[in-house]
Short mmCIF file of C-alpha atoms in Angstrom, two decimals:
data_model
loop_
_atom_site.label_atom_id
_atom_site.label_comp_id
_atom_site.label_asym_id
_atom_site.label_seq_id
_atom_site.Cartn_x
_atom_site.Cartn_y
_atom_site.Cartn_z
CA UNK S 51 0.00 0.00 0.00
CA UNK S 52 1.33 3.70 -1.04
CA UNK S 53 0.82 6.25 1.46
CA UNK S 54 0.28 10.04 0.29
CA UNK S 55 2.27 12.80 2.10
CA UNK S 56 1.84 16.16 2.36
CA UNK S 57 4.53 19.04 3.42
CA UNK S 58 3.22 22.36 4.49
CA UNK S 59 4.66 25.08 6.13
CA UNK S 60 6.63 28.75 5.77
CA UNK S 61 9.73 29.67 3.54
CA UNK S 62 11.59 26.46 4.61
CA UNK S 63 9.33 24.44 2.99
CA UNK S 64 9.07 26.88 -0.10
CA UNK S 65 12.86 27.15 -0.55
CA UNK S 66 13.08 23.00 -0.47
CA UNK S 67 10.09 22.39 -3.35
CA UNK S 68 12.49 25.45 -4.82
CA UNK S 69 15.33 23.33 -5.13
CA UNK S 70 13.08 20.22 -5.88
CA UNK S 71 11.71 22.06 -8.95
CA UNK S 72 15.16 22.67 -10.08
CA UNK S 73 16.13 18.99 -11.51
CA UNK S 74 13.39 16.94 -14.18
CA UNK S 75 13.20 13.89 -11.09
CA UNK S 76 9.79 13.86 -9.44
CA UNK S 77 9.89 14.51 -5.44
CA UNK S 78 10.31 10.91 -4.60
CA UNK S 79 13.04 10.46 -6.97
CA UNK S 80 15.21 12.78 -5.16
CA UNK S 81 14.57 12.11 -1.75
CA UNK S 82 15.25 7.83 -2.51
CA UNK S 83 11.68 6.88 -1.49
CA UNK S 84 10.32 3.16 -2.95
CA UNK S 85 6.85 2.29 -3.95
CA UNK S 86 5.71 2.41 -0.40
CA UNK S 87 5.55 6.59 -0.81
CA UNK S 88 2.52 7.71 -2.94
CA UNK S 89 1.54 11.04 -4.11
CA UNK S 90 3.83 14.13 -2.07
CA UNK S 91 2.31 17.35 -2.11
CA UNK S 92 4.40 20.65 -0.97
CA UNK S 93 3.12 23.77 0.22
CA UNK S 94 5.56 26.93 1.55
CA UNK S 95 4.98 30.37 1.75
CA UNK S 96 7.92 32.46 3.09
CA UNK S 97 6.61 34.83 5.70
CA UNK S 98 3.55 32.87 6.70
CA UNK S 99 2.04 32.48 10.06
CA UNK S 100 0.52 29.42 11.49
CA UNK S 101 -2.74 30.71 10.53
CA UNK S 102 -2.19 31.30 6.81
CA UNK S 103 -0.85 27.93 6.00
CA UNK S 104 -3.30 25.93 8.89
CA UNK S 105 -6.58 27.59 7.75
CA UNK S 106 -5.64 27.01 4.06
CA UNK S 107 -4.56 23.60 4.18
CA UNK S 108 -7.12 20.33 3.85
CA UNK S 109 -5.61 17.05 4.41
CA UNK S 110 -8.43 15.25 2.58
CA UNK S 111 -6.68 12.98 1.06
CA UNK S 112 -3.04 13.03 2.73
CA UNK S 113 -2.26 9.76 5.11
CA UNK S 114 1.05 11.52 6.82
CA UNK S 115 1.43 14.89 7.24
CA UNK S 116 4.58 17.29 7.57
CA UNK S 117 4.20 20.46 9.49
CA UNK S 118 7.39 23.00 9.60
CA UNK S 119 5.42 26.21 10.97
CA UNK S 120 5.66 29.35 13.84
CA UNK S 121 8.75 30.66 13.55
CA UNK S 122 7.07 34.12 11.89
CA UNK S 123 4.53 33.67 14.60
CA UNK S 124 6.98 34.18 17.63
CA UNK S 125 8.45 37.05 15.86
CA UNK S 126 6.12 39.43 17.95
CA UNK S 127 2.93 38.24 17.44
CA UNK S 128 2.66 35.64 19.70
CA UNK S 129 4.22 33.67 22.83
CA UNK S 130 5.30 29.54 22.50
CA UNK S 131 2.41 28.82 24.86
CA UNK S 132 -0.16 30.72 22.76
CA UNK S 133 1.06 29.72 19.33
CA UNK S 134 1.18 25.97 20.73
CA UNK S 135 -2.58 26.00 21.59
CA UNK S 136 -3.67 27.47 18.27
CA UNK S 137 -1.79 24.87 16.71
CA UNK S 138 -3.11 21.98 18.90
CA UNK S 139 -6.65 23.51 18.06
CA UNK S 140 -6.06 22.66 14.53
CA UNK S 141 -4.67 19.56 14.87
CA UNK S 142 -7.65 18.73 16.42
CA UNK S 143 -9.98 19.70 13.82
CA UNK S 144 -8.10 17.63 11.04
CA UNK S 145 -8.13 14.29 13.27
CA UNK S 146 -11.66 14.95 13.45
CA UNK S 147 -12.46 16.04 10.12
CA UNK S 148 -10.29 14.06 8.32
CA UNK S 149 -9.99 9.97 8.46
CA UNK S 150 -7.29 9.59 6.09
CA UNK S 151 -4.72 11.06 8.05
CA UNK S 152 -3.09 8.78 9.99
CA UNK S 153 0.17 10.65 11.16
CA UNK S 154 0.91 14.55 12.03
CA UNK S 155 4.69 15.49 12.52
CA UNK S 156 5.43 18.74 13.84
CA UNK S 157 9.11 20.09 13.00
CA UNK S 158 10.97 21.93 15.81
CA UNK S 159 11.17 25.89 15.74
CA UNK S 160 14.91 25.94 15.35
CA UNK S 161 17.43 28.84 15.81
CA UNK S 162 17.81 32.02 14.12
CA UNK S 163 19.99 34.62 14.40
CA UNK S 164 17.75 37.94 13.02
CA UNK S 165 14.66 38.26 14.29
CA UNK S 166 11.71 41.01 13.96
CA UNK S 167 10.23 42.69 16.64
CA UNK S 168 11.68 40.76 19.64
CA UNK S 169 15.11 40.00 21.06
CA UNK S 170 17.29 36.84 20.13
CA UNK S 171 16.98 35.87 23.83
CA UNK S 172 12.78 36.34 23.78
CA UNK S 173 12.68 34.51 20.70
CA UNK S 174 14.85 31.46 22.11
CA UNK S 175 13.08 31.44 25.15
CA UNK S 176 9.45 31.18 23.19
CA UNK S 177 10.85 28.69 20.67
CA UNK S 178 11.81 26.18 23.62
CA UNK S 179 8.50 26.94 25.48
CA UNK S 180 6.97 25.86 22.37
CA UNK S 181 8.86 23.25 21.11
CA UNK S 182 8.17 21.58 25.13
CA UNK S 183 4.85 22.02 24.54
CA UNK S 184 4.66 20.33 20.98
CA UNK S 185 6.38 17.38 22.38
CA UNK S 186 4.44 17.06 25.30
CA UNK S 187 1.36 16.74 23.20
CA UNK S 188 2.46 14.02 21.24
CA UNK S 189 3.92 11.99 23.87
CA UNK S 190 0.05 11.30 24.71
CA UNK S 191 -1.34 11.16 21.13
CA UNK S 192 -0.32 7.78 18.39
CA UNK S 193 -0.83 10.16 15.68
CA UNK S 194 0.92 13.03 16.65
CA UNK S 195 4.88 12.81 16.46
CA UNK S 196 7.32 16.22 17.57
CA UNK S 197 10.61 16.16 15.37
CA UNK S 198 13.80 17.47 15.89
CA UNK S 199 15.64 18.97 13.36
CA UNK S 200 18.93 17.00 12.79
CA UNK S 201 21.78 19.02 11.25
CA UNK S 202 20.09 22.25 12.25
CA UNK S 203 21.70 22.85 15.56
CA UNK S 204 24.77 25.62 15.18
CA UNK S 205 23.09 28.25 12.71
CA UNK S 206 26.38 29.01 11.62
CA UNK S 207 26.80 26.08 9.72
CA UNK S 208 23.57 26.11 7.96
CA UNK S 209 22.81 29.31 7.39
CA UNK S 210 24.39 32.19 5.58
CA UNK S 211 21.54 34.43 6.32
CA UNK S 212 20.59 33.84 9.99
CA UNK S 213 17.49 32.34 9.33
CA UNK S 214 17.06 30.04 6.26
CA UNK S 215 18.84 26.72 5.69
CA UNK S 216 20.25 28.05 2.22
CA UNK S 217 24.02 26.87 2.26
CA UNK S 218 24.44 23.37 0.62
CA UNK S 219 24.94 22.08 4.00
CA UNK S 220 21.87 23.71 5.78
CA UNK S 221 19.33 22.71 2.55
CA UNK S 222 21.02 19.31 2.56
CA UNK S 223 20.50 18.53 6.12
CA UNK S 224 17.04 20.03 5.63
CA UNK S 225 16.00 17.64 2.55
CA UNK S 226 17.37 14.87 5.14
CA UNK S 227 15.40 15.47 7.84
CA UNK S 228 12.23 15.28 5.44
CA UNK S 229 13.23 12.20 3.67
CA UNK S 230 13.49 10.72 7.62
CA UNK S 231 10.54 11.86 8.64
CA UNK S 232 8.49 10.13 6.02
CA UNK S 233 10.67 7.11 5.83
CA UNK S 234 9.94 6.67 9.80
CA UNK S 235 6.00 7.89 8.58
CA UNK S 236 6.20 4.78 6.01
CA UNK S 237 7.38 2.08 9.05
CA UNK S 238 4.99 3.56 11.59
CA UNK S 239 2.39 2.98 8.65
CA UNK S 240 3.48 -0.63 7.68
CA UNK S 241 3.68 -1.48 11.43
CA UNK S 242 0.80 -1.12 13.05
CA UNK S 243 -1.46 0.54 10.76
CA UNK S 244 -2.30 3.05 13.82
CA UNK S 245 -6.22 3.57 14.32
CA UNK S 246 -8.14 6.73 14.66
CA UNK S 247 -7.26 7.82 18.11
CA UNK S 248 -8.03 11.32 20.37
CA UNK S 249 -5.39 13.75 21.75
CA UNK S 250 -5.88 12.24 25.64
CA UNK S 251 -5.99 15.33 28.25
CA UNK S 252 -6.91 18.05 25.77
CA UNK S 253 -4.25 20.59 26.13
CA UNK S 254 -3.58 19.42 29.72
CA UNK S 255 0.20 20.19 29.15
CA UNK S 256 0.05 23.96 29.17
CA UNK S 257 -0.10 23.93 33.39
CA UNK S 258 3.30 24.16 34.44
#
């Protein structure tokens, strides 16, 4: 059985279909994926917020799903707590809505170096209060899986910019971690063919 993926989020996302676009080999050509991989639709928009690529998105037909989002929303418009309800909110609605989806990863918020509106320090403090969240709402949900971002740990080596993975290294590492992420998808998949289960304690994890 081929499962159909689906990669949505800001100008990460955009910048790797970019470089996908670039060469004449489909998607799952380039990222080595086997039979087991169906149809892989990509969404990015650089500058989004969660809300523009959440509200905008319909997983109708997608079995796992690939979420790299709310690094433009801690920029000043909202705190990690905050911006991890909203998210959790929409989760929600697509397990509901949506029987076909199986899986939901949620990328890390990883480092950047320029940032609008608030401080480097505010910025890494909200990023780890959300990224605690994340993964403390999928260590009590089978469908819902927090990611790290592997390679992405010293900006400097990633990114020439401060923000975007857009060295050879950085978009490298970046195509990696998405060609892990659906490969782990894929086994998760084949394993145990996870049934439709509820986030238990709904949103529970935001008391301290």
């Amino acid at each position: 059985m081929a499962f159909n993926v689906s990669i949505v989020g800001h100008s990460f996302v955009r910048r790797f279909n970019d470089g996908l676009k670039r060469t004449r080999r489909s998607p799952k050509q380039q990222l080595g994926l086997n039979n087991s991989v169906g149809s892989i639709y990509i969404s990015g928009k650089g500058g989004a917020m969660a809300d523009q690529i959440l509200s905008n998105y319909a997983p109708a037909s997608t079995d796992i799903l690939i979420l790299d989002l709310g690094t433009n929303d801690l920029c000043g418009s909202f705190d990690g707590a905050t911006l991890a309800e909203k998210v959790t909110q929409y989760l929600e609605e697509y397990i509901e809505r949506y029987p076909n989806l199986k899986l939901i990863y949620i990328f890390e918020i990883v480092e950047r170096l320029r940032t609008r509106n608030i401080s480097k320090k505010e910025f890494d403090y909200e990023r780890f209060v959300y990224n605690r969240k994340m993964s403390e709402l999928a260590s009590c949900s089978s469908i819902i899986h927090f990611r790290k971002q592997e390679g992405l740990t010293r900006i400097n080596q990633w990114s020439n910019d401060g923000i975007h993975p857009n060295t050879a290294y950085g978009s490298n590492q970046y195509m990696m971690n998405i060609r892990r992420t659906i490969m782990d998808g894929v086994r998760r998949m084949n394993k145990v063919r996870p049934g439709r289960c509820k986030i238990l304690e709904r949103l529970s994890f935001y008391n301290f």
